[in-house]
PDB file of C-alpha atoms in Angstrom:
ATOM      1  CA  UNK L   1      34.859   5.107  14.424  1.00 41.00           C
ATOM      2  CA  UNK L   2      33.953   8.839  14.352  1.00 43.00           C
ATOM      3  CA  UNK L   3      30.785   9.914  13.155  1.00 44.00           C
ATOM      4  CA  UNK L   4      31.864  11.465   9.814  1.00 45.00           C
ATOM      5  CA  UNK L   5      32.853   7.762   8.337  1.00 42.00           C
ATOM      6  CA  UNK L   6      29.690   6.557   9.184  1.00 48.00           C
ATOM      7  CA  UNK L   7      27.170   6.108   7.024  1.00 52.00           C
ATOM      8  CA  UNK L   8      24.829   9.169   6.077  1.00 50.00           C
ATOM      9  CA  UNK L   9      21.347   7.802   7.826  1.00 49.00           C
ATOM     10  CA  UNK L  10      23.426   6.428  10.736  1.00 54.00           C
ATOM     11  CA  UNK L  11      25.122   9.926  11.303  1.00 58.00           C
ATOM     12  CA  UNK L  12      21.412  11.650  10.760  1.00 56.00           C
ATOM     13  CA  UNK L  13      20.122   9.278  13.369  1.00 56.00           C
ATOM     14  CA  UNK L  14      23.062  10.113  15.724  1.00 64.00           C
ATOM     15  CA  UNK L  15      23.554  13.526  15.387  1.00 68.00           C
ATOM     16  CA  UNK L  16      19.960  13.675  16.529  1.00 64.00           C
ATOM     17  CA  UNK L  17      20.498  11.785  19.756  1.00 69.00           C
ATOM     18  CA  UNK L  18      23.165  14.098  20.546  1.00 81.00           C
ATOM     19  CA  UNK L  19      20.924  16.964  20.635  1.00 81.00           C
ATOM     20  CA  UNK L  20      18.756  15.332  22.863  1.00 74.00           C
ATOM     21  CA  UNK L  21      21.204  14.317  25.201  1.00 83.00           C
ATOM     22  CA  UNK L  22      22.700  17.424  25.631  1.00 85.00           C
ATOM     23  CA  UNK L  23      19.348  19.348  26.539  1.00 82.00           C
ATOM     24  CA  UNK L  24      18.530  16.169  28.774  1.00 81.00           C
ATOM     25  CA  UNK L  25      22.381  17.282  30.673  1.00 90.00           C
ATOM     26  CA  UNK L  26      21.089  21.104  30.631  1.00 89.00           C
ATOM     27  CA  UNK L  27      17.430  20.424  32.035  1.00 84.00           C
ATOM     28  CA  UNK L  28      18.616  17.900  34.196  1.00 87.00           C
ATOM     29  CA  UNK L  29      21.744  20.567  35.573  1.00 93.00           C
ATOM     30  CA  UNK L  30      19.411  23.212  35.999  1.00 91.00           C
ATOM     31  CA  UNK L  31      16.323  21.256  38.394  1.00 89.00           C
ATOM     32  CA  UNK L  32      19.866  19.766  40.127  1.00 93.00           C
ATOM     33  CA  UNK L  33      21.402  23.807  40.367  1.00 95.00           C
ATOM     34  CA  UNK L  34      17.705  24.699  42.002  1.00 93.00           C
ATOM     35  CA  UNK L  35      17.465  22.219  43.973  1.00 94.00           C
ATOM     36  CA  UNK L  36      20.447  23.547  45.739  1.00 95.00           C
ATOM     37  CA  UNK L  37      19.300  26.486  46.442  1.00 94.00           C
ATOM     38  CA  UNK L  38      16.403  24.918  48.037  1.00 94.00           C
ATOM     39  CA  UNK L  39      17.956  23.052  50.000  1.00 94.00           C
ATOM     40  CA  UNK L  40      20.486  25.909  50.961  1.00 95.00           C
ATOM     41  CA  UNK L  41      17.650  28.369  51.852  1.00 94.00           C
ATOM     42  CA  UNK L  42      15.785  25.082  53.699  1.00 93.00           C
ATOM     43  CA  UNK L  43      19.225  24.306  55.566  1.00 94.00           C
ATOM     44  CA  UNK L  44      19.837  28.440  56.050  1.00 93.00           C
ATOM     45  CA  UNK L  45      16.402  29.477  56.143  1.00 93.00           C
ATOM     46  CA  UNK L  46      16.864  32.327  53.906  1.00 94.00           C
ATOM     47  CA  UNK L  47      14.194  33.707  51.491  1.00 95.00           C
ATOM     48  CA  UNK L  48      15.559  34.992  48.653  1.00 95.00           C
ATOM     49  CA  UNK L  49      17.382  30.838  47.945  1.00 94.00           C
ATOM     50  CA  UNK L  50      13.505  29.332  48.744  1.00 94.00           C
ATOM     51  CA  UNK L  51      12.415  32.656  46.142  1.00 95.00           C
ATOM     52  CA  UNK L  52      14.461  31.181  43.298  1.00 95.00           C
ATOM     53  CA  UNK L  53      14.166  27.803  43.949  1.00 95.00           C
ATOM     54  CA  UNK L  54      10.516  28.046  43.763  1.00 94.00           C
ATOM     55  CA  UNK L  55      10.522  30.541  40.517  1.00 96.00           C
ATOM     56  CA  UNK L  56      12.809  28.547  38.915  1.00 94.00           C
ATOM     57  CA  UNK L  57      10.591  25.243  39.679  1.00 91.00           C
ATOM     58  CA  UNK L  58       7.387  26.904  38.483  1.00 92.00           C
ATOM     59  CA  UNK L  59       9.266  28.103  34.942  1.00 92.00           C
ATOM     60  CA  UNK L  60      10.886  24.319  34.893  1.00 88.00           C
ATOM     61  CA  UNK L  61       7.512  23.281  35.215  1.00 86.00           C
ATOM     62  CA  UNK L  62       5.587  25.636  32.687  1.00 90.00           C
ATOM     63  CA  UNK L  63       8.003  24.960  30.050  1.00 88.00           C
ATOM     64  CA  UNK L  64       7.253  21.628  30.073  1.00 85.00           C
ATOM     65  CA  UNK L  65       3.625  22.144  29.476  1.00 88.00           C
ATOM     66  CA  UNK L  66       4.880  24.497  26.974  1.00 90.00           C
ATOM     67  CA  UNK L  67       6.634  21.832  24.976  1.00 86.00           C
ATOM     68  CA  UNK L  68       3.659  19.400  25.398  1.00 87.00           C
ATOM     69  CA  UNK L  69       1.066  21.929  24.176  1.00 90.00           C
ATOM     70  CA  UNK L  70       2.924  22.196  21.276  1.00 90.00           C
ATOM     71  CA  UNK L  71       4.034  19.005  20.490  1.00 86.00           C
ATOM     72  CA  UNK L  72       0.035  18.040  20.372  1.00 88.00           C
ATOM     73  CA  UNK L  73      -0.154  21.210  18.163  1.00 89.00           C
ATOM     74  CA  UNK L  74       2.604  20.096  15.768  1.00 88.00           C
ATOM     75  CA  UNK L  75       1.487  16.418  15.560  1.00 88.00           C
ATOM     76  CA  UNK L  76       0.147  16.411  12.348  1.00 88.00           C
ATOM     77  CA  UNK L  77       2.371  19.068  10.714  1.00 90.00           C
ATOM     78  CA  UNK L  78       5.222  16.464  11.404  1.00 87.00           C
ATOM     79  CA  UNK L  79       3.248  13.559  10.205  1.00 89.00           C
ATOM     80  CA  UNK L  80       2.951  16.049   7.304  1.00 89.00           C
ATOM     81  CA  UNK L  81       6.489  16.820   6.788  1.00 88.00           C
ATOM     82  CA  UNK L  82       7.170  13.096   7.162  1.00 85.00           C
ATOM     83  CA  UNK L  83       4.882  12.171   4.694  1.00 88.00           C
ATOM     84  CA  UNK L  84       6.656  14.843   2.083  1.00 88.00           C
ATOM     85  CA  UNK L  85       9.996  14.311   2.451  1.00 84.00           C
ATOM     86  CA  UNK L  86       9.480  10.362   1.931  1.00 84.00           C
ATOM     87  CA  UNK L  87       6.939  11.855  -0.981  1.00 86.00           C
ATOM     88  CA  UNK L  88       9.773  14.003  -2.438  1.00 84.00           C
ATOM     89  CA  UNK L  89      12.014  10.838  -2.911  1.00 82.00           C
ATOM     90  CA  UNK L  90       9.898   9.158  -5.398  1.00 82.00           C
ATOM     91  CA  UNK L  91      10.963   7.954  -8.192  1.00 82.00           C
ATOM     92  CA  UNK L  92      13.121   6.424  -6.563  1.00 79.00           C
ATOM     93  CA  UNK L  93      15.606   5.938  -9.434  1.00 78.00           C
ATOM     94  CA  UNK L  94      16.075   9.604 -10.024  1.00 80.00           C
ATOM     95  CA  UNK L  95      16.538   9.637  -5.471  1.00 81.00           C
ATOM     96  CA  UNK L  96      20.193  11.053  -4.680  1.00 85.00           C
ATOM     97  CA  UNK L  97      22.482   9.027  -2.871  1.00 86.00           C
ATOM     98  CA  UNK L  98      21.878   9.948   0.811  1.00 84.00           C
ATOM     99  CA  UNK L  99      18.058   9.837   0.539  1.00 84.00           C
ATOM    100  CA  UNK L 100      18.380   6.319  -0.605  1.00 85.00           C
ATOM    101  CA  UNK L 101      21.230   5.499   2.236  1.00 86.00           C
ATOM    102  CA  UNK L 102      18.245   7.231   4.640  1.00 84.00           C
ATOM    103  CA  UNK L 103      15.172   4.738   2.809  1.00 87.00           C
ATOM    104  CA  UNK L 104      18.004   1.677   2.946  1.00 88.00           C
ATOM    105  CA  UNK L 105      18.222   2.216   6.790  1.00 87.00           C
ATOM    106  CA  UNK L 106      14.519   2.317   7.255  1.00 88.00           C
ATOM    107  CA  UNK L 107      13.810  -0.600   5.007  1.00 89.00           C
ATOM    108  CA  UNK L 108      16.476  -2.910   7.126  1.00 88.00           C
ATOM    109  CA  UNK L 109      15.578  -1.380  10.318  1.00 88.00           C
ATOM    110  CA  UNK L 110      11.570  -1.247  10.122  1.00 89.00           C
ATOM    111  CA  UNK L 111      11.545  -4.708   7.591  1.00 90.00           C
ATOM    112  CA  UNK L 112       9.440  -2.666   5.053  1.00 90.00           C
ATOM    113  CA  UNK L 113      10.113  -2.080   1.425  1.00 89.00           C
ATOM    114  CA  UNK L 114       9.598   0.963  -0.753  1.00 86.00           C
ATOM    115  CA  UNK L 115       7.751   4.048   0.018  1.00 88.00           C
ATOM    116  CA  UNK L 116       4.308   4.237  -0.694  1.00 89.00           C
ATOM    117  CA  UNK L 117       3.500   1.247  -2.988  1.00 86.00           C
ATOM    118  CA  UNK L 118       6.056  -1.060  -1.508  1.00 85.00           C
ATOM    119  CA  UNK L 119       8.586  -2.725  -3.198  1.00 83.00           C
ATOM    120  CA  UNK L 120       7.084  -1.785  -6.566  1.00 86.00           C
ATOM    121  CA  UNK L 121       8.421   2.026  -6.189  1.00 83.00           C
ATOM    122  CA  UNK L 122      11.467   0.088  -7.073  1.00 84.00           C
ATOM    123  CA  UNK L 123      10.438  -0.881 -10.422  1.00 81.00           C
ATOM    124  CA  UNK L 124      12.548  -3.799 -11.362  1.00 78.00           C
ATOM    125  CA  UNK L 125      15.652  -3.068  -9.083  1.00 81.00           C
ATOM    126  CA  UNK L 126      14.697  -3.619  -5.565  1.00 84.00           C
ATOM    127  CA  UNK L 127      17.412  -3.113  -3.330  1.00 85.00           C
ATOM    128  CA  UNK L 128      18.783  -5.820  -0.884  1.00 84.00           C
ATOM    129  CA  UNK L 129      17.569  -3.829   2.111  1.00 86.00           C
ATOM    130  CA  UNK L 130      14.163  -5.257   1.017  1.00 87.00           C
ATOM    131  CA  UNK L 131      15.242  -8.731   1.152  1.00 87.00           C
ATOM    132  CA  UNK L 132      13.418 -11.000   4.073  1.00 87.00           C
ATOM    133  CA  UNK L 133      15.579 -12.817   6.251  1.00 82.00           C
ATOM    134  CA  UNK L 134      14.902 -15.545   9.094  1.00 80.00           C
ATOM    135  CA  UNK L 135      14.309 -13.453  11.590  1.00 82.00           C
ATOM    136  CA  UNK L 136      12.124 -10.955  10.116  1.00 82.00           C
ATOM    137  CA  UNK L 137       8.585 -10.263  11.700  1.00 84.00           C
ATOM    138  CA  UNK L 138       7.336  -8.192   8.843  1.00 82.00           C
ATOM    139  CA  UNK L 139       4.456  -9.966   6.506  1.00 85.00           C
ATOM    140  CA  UNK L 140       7.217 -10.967   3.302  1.00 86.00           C
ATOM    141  CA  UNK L 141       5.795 -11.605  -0.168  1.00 86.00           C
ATOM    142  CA  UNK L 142       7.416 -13.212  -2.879  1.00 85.00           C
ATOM    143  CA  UNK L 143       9.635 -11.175  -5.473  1.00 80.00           C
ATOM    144  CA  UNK L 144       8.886 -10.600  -8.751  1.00 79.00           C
ATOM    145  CA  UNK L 145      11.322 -12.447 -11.159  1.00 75.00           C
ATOM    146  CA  UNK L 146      13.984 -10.504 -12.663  1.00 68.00           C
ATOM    147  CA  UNK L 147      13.371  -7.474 -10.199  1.00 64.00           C
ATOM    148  CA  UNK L 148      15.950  -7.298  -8.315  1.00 64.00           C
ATOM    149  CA  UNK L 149      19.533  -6.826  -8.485  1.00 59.00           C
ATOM    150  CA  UNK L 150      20.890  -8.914  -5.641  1.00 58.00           C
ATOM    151  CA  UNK L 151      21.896 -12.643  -5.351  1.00 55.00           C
ATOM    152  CA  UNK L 152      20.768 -14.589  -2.363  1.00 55.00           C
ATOM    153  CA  UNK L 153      23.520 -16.782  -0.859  1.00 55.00           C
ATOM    154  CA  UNK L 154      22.632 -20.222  -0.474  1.00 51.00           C
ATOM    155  CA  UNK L 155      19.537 -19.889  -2.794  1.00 53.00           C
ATOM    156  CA  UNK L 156      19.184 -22.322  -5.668  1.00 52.00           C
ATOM    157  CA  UNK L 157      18.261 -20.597  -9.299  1.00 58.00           C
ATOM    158  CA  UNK L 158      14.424 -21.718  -9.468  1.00 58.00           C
ATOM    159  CA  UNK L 159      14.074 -20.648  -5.174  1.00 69.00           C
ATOM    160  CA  UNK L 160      11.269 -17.739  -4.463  1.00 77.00           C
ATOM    161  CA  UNK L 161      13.428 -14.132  -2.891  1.00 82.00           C
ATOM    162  CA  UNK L 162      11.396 -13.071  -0.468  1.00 85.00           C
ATOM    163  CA  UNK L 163      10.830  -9.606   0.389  1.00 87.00           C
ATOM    164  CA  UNK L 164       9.141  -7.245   2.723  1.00 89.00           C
ATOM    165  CA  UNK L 165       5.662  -6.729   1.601  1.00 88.00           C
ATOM    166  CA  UNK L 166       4.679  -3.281   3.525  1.00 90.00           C
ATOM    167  CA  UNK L 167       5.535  -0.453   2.387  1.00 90.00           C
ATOM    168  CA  UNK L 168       7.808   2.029   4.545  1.00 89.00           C
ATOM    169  CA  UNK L 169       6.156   5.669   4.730  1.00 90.00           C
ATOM    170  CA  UNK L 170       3.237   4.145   7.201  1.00 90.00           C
ATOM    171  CA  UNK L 171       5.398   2.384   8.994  1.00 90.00           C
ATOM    172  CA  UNK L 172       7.529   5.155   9.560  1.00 89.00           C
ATOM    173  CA  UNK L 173       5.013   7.304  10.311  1.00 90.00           C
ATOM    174  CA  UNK L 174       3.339   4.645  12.926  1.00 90.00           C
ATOM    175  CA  UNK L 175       6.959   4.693  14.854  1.00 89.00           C
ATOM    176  CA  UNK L 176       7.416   8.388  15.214  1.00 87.00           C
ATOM    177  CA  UNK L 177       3.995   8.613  16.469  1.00 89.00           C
ATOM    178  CA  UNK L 178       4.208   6.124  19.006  1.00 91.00           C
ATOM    179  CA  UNK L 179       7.740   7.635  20.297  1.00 88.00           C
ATOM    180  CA  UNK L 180       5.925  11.191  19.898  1.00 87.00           C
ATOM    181  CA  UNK L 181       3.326   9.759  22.325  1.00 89.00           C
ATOM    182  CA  UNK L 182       5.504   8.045  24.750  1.00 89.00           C
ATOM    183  CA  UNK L 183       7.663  10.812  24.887  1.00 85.00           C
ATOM    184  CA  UNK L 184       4.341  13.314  25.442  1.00 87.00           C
ATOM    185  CA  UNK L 185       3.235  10.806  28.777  1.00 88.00           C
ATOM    186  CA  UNK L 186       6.622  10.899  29.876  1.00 86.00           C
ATOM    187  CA  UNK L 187       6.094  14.932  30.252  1.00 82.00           C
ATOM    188  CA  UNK L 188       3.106  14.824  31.313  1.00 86.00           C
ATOM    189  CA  UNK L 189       4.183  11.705  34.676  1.00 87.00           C
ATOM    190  CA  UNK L 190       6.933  14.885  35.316  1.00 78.00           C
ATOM    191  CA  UNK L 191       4.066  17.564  35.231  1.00 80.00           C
ATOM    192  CA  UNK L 192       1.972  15.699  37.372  1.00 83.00           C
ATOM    193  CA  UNK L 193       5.030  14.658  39.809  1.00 80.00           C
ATOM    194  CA  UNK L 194       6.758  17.697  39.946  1.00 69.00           C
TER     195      UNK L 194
END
């Protein structure tokens, strides 16, 4: 399957991973490229190799503190941005077609429903991403009757939907955070081992 038939949140989400694999290959090619020529001008004992790889090391090493000083700085200016661009969906009838795909993702992925207010930014058409399942560890809440859009298979006619009870923009938020911060000590164990 290539990536253009996927769905639009999926290819979002992938397209991003790209990115960070490739400048994981080109960080990870350049420390391997320098420590060649340390171990050339080790094995040769030659300067100008040792020179290079210890300039080279030292910049390696200040950019990383580089991108850690400023991913503390820009912390809450993503939370920010986050917080607007799930903002800037609501209503979420009058939402265009790949913000919703995005916000279906999310609800199925993160077992929350709705933005802000929950399941209740859906007014009475609550989306089947929102629907509870049996392995969901999410606190679930009854629906509302007659607000949503989606029949449950096996479900008799007087059986209680359940759906997701939180709403999604904190949870959201809460995840990027926490893979902000593991990703900040995982800079921080190279600063302090390189």
């Amino acid at each position: 399957m290539t990536l253009s038939s996927q769905p639009v949140a999926t290819r979002i989400f992938a397209e991003g991973a790209i990115i960070g694999v490739h400048v994981l290959y080109g960080f990870t090619t350049v420390t391997l490229i320098l420590a060649l020529f340390g171990g050339f001008g080790a094995l040769k004992q030659k300067k100008w190799p040792l020179i290079v790889f210890t300039i080279g090391m030292t910049l390696s090493c200040l950019v990383i503190v580089g991108i850690e000083i400023l991913t503390q700085a820009m912390k809450t200016k993503l939370e920010n941005h986050m917080r607007n661009f799930y903002m800037n969906i609501l209503p979420l009838t009058n939402a265009t077609e790949s913000d919703l795909a995005v916000l279906d993702y999310v609800q199925r992925d993160l077992q929350c429903c709705g933005v802000e207010q929950g399941y209740m930014d859906w007014n009475n058409n609550i989306p089947g991403s929102c629907l509870c399942n049996s392995e969901s560890t999410n606190l679930c809440v009854v629906a509302p009757k007659g607000s949503y859009q989606f029949t449950v298979e096996g479900s008799v006619e007087d059986q209680s939907v359940m759906i997701y009870a939180k709403p999604c923009l904190s949870i959201v938020i809460a995840e990027s955070m926490f893979h902000l911060n593991v990703q900040s000590g995982i800079r921080v164990g190279f600063i302090l081992l390189w």
